[in-house]
Amino acid sequence: CFEPLQKLLQKIESRLPRFKLQQAPEAVSLLLQDLQSHLSEQLDQARASRAPLKMQYHRPLAIASVAPKFESSYSLDVHYDPDRERNETTKLRRQVARERRSTVRELRRDTQFLAGERLRAQKEKDKVYADKMKKAWSVLESDQSEMKKMDKQRIKERKVKL
């Protein structure tokens, strides 16, 4: 990367005697030579340390196995999670869910029972009311029939008097 600069410095050094410099031409030529020697050393070191490019080394990855792992004493009740804490939290979550479902079931049964009791009490009230109304209607009907009999009797008596 510094090779073009080195070529440029060589050209300047070769043309330096042509220029008529008033101020320290020898100091400038010494400075140029130092710069050129330093640059050539750096370039030589860079060339010596160069190595061809190669791919990065990666540890070979294992091919994923498709053969299933069998447990000789497998049970559906046991959860085979290697993380004990996660296994315990899962177990507790399931227990909470089971308890919640049973509580909801009990509440539903209690609500059904209470609704049945309310319905039974309402039917009993309705029966008492219906019996009361039957009695009232029977009294009214009997009174009405007696009134009609009396009216018919009055009409007959009027006809007989005339």
PDB file of C-alpha atoms in Angstrom:
ATOM      1  CA  CYS A   1       0.000   0.000   0.000  1.00  0.00           C
ATOM      2  CA  PHE A   2       3.055   2.317   0.432  1.00  0.00           C
ATOM      3  CA  GLU A   3       4.763   1.265  -2.799  1.00  0.00           C
ATOM      4  CA  PRO A   4       3.408   4.215  -4.846  1.00  0.00           C
ATOM      5  CA  LEU A   5       4.702   6.570  -2.154  1.00  0.00           C
ATOM      6  CA  GLN A   6       8.126   4.928  -2.289  1.00  0.00           C
ATOM      7  CA  LYS A   7       8.280   5.361  -6.076  1.00  0.00           C
ATOM      8  CA  LEU A   8       7.271   8.995  -5.691  1.00  0.00           C
ATOM      9  CA  LEU A   9      10.039   9.606  -3.112  1.00  0.00           C
ATOM     10  CA  GLN A  10      12.632   8.013  -5.465  1.00  0.00           C
ATOM     11  CA  LYS A  11      11.592  10.361  -8.254  1.00  0.00           C
ATOM     12  CA  ILE A  12      11.808  13.360  -5.933  1.00  0.00           C
ATOM     13  CA  GLU A  13      15.293  12.298  -4.779  1.00  0.00           C
ATOM     14  CA  SER A  14      16.511  11.869  -8.351  1.00  0.00           C
ATOM     15  CA  ARG A  15      15.234  15.316  -9.363  1.00  0.00           C
ATOM     16  CA  LEU A  16      16.378  17.096  -6.193  1.00  0.00           C
ATOM     17  CA  PRO A  17      19.782  18.286  -7.549  1.00  0.00           C
ATOM     18  CA  ARG A  18      17.989  20.095 -10.393  1.00  0.00           C
ATOM     19  CA  PHE A  19      16.124  22.329  -7.985  1.00  0.00           C
ATOM     20  CA  LYS A  20      18.065  25.295  -6.767  1.00  0.00           C
ATOM     21  CA  LEU A  21      17.121  25.324  -3.111  1.00  0.00           C
ATOM     22  CA  GLN A  22      18.524  28.076  -1.009  1.00  0.00           C
ATOM     23  CA  GLN A  23      17.713  26.546   2.329  1.00  0.00           C
ATOM     24  CA  ALA A  24      19.426  23.324   3.450  1.00  0.00           C
ATOM     25  CA  PRO A  25      19.148  21.044   0.428  1.00  0.00           C
ATOM     26  CA  GLU A  26      21.307  18.509   2.205  1.00  0.00           C
ATOM     27  CA  ALA A  27      18.958  18.326   5.207  1.00  0.00           C
ATOM     28  CA  VAL A  28      16.061  17.702   2.852  1.00  0.00           C
ATOM     29  CA  SER A  29      17.947  14.944   1.029  1.00  0.00           C
ATOM     30  CA  LEU A  30      18.867  13.332   4.388  1.00  0.00           C
ATOM     31  CA  LEU A  31      15.256  13.519   5.465  1.00  0.00           C
ATOM     32  CA  LEU A  32      14.179  11.970   2.171  1.00  0.00           C
ATOM     33  CA  GLN A  33      16.697   9.134   2.549  1.00  0.00           C
ATOM     34  CA  ASP A  34      15.572   8.423   6.126  1.00  0.00           C
ATOM     35  CA  LEU A  35      11.953   8.390   5.058  1.00  0.00           C
ATOM     36  CA  GLN A  36      12.726   6.121   2.122  1.00  0.00           C
ATOM     37  CA  SER A  37      14.755   3.649   4.221  1.00  0.00           C
ATOM     38  CA  HIS A  38      12.039   3.552   6.911  1.00  0.00           C
ATOM     39  CA  LEU A  39       9.379   3.015   4.256  1.00  0.00           C
ATOM     40  CA  SER A  40      11.346   0.224   2.566  1.00  0.00           C
ATOM     41  CA  GLU A  41      11.845  -1.518   5.958  1.00  0.00           C
ATOM     42  CA  GLN A  42       8.125  -1.332   6.681  1.00  0.00           C
ATOM     43  CA  LEU A  43       7.291  -2.685   3.234  1.00  0.00           C
ATOM     44  CA  ASP A  44       9.776  -5.574   3.628  1.00  0.00           C
ATOM     45  CA  GLN A  45       8.266  -6.477   7.016  1.00  0.00           C
ATOM     46  CA  ALA A  46       4.743  -6.330   5.594  1.00  0.00           C
ATOM     47  CA  ARG A  47       5.712  -8.602   2.682  1.00  0.00           C
ATOM     48  CA  ALA A  48       7.439 -11.058   5.058  1.00  0.00           C
ATOM     49  CA  SER A  49       4.434 -11.283   7.389  1.00  0.00           C
ATOM     50  CA  ARG A  50       1.933 -11.935   4.620  1.00  0.00           C
ATOM     51  CA  ALA A  51       0.214 -15.305   4.602  1.00  0.00           C
ATOM     52  CA  PRO A  52      -2.360 -16.678   2.217  1.00  0.00           C
ATOM     53  CA  LEU A  53      -5.982 -16.301   3.256  1.00  0.00           C
ATOM     54  CA  LYS A  54      -7.726 -19.365   4.639  1.00  0.00           C
ATOM     55  CA  MET A  55     -11.138 -20.155   6.058  1.00  0.00           C
ATOM     56  CA  GLN A  56     -11.761 -19.820   9.780  1.00  0.00           C
ATOM     57  CA  TYR A  57     -11.675 -23.054  11.697  1.00  0.00           C
ATOM     58  CA  HIS A  58     -14.999 -24.217  13.136  1.00  0.00           C
ATOM     59  CA  ARG A  59     -15.531 -27.235  15.296  1.00  0.00           C
ATOM     60  CA  PRO A  60     -17.350 -29.876  13.250  1.00  0.00           C
ATOM     61  CA  LEU A  61     -21.045 -30.079  14.129  1.00  0.00           C
ATOM     62  CA  ALA A  62     -22.671 -33.406  14.880  1.00  0.00           C
ATOM     63  CA  ILE A  63     -25.346 -34.616  12.515  1.00  0.00           C
ATOM     64  CA  ALA A  64     -28.725 -34.514  14.232  1.00  0.00           C
ATOM     65  CA  SER A  65     -29.964 -37.980  15.096  1.00  0.00           C
ATOM     66  CA  VAL A  66     -33.420 -38.964  13.934  1.00  0.00           C
ATOM     67  CA  ALA A  67     -33.514 -42.124  16.022  1.00  0.00           C
ATOM     68  CA  PRO A  68     -35.966 -41.662  18.928  1.00  0.00           C
ATOM     69  CA  LYS A  69     -34.793 -41.970  22.515  1.00  0.00           C
ATOM     70  CA  PHE A  70     -36.678 -44.689  24.372  1.00  0.00           C
ATOM     71  CA  GLU A  71     -37.197 -44.736  28.112  1.00  0.00           C
ATOM     72  CA  SER A  72     -37.456 -48.315  29.443  1.00  0.00           C
ATOM     73  CA  SER A  73     -39.797 -47.389  32.333  1.00  0.00           C
ATOM     74  CA  TYR A  74     -41.780 -44.578  30.715  1.00  0.00           C
ATOM     75  CA  SER A  75     -44.782 -43.215  32.567  1.00  0.00           C
ATOM     76  CA  LEU A  76     -47.308 -40.631  31.409  1.00  0.00           C
ATOM     77  CA  ASP A  77     -47.500 -39.178  34.926  1.00  0.00           C
ATOM     78  CA  VAL A  78     -43.789 -38.347  35.094  1.00  0.00           C
ATOM     79  CA  HIS A  79     -42.399 -35.344  33.209  1.00  0.00           C
ATOM     80  CA  TYR A  80     -38.883 -35.931  31.923  1.00  0.00           C
ATOM     81  CA  ASP A  81     -37.602 -32.361  32.003  1.00  0.00           C
ATOM     82  CA  PRO A  82     -33.930 -32.235  33.060  1.00  0.00           C
ATOM     83  CA  ASP A  83     -34.403 -28.799  34.671  1.00  0.00           C
ATOM     84  CA  ARG A  84     -35.752 -29.591  38.155  1.00  0.00           C
ATOM     85  CA  GLU A  85     -36.955 -26.063  38.882  1.00  0.00           C
ATOM     86  CA  ARG A  86     -38.878 -25.792  35.619  1.00  0.00           C
ATOM     87  CA  ASN A  87     -40.274 -29.284  36.219  1.00  0.00           C
ATOM     88  CA  GLU A  88     -41.454 -28.244  39.689  1.00  0.00           C
ATOM     89  CA  THR A  89     -43.076 -25.025  38.432  1.00  0.00           C
ATOM     90  CA  THR A  90     -44.841 -26.977  35.673  1.00  0.00           C
ATOM     91  CA  LYS A  91     -46.085 -29.459  38.241  1.00  0.00           C
ATOM     92  CA  LEU A  92     -47.395 -26.648  40.466  1.00  0.00           C
ATOM     93  CA  ARG A  93     -49.062 -24.915  37.503  1.00  0.00           C
ATOM     94  CA  ARG A  94     -50.866 -28.132  36.598  1.00  0.00           C
ATOM     95  CA  GLN A  95     -51.956 -28.613  40.205  1.00  0.00           C
ATOM     96  CA  VAL A  96     -53.311 -25.045  40.354  1.00  0.00           C
ATOM     97  CA  ALA A  97     -55.190 -25.581  37.087  1.00  0.00           C
ATOM     98  CA  ARG A  98     -56.650 -28.866  38.393  1.00  0.00           C
ATOM     99  CA  GLU A  99     -57.748 -27.170  41.633  1.00  0.00           C
ATOM    100  CA  ARG A 100     -59.289 -24.285  39.689  1.00  0.00           C
ATOM    101  CA  ARG A 101     -61.257 -26.680  37.484  1.00  0.00           C
ATOM    102  CA  SER A 102     -62.552 -28.633  40.507  1.00  0.00           C
ATOM    103  CA  THR A 103     -63.533 -25.376  42.256  1.00  0.00           C
ATOM    104  CA  VAL A 104     -65.392 -24.181  39.168  1.00  0.00           C
ATOM    105  CA  ARG A 105     -67.132 -27.585  38.970  1.00  0.00           C
ATOM    106  CA  GLU A 106     -68.194 -27.347  42.648  1.00  0.00           C
ATOM    107  CA  LEU A 107     -69.453 -23.792  42.181  1.00  0.00           C
ATOM    108  CA  ARG A 108     -71.444 -24.887  39.136  1.00  0.00           C
ATOM    109  CA  ARG A 109     -73.024 -27.758  41.104  1.00  0.00           C
ATOM    110  CA  ASP A 110     -73.824 -25.445  44.041  1.00  0.00           C
ATOM    111  CA  THR A 111     -75.378 -22.911  41.676  1.00  0.00           C
ATOM    112  CA  GLN A 112     -77.477 -25.646  40.037  1.00  0.00           C
ATOM    113  CA  PHE A 113     -78.646 -26.888  43.428  1.00  0.00           C
ATOM    114  CA  LEU A 114     -79.565 -23.366  44.586  1.00  0.00           C
ATOM    115  CA  ALA A 115     -81.416 -22.714  41.322  1.00  0.00           C
ATOM    116  CA  GLY A 116     -83.351 -25.983  41.798  1.00  0.00           C
ATOM    117  CA  GLU A 117     -84.259 -25.036  45.365  1.00  0.00           C
ATOM    118  CA  ARG A 118     -85.420 -21.571  44.239  1.00  0.00           C
ATOM    119  CA  LEU A 119     -87.507 -23.175  41.493  1.00  0.00           C
ATOM    120  CA  ARG A 120     -89.045 -25.664  43.958  1.00  0.00           C
ATOM    121  CA  ALA A 121     -89.892 -22.843  46.393  1.00  0.00           C
ATOM    122  CA  GLN A 122     -91.409 -20.778  43.566  1.00  0.00           C
ATOM    123  CA  LYS A 123     -93.500 -23.754  42.384  1.00  0.00           C
ATOM    124  CA  GLU A 124     -94.735 -24.269  45.944  1.00  0.00           C
ATOM    125  CA  LYS A 125     -95.726 -20.592  46.194  1.00  0.00           C
ATOM    126  CA  ASP A 126     -97.436 -20.825  42.807  1.00  0.00           C
ATOM    127  CA  LYS A 127     -99.366 -23.948  43.954  1.00  0.00           C
ATOM    128  CA  VAL A 128    -100.533 -22.213  47.137  1.00  0.00           C
ATOM    129  CA  TYR A 129    -101.611 -19.192  45.086  1.00  0.00           C
ATOM    130  CA  ALA A 130    -103.380 -21.412  42.544  1.00  0.00           C
ATOM    131  CA  ASP A 131    -105.268 -23.241  45.332  1.00  0.00           C
ATOM    132  CA  LYS A 132    -106.284 -19.909  46.845  1.00  0.00           C
ATOM    133  CA  MET A 133    -107.494 -18.669  43.471  1.00  0.00           C
ATOM    134  CA  LYS A 134    -109.443 -21.941  42.906  1.00  0.00           C
ATOM    135  CA  LYS A 135    -111.233 -21.481  46.212  1.00  0.00           C
ATOM    136  CA  ALA A 136    -112.009 -17.862  45.392  1.00  0.00           C
ATOM    137  CA  TRP A 137    -113.310 -18.786  41.938  1.00  0.00           C
ATOM    138  CA  SER A 138    -115.390 -21.629  43.324  1.00  0.00           C
ATOM    139  CA  VAL A 139    -116.969 -19.265  45.881  1.00  0.00           C
ATOM    140  CA  LEU A 140    -117.613 -16.673  43.170  1.00  0.00           C
ATOM    141  CA  GLU A 141    -119.058 -19.270  40.792  1.00  0.00           C
ATOM    142  CA  SER A 142    -121.317 -20.693  43.479  1.00  0.00           C
ATOM    143  CA  ASP A 143    -122.488 -17.171  44.356  1.00  0.00           C
ATOM    144  CA  GLN A 144    -123.057 -16.463  40.678  1.00  0.00           C
ATOM    145  CA  SER A 145    -125.074 -19.647  40.201  1.00  0.00           C
ATOM    146  CA  GLU A 146    -127.202 -18.844  43.273  1.00  0.00           C
ATOM    147  CA  MET A 147    -127.800 -15.342  41.895  1.00  0.00           C
ATOM    148  CA  LYS A 148    -128.934 -16.752  38.572  1.00  0.00           C
ATOM    149  CA  LYS A 149    -131.259 -19.235  40.327  1.00  0.00           C
ATOM    150  CA  MET A 150    -132.728 -16.425  42.365  1.00  0.00           C
ATOM    151  CA  ASP A 151    -133.186 -14.290  39.248  1.00  0.00           C
ATOM    152  CA  LYS A 152    -134.980 -17.131  37.475  1.00  0.00           C
ATOM    153  CA  GLN A 153    -137.179 -17.689  40.470  1.00  0.00           C
ATOM    154  CA  ARG A 154    -138.106 -13.992  40.586  1.00  0.00           C
ATOM    155  CA  ILE A 155    -138.989 -14.002  36.932  1.00  0.00           C
ATOM    156  CA  LYS A 156    -141.217 -17.063  37.450  1.00  0.00           C
ATOM    157  CA  GLU A 157    -142.920 -15.439  40.415  1.00  0.00           C
ATOM    158  CA  ARG A 158    -143.644 -12.306  38.377  1.00  0.00           C
ATOM    159  CA  LYS A 159    -145.118 -14.321  35.600  1.00  0.00           C
ATOM    160  CA  VAL A 160    -147.297 -16.221  38.040  1.00  0.00           C
ATOM    161  CA  LYS A 161    -148.525 -12.970  39.630  1.00  0.00           C
ATOM    162  CA  LEU A 162    -149.547 -11.535  36.406  1.00  0.00           C
TER     163      LEU A 162
END
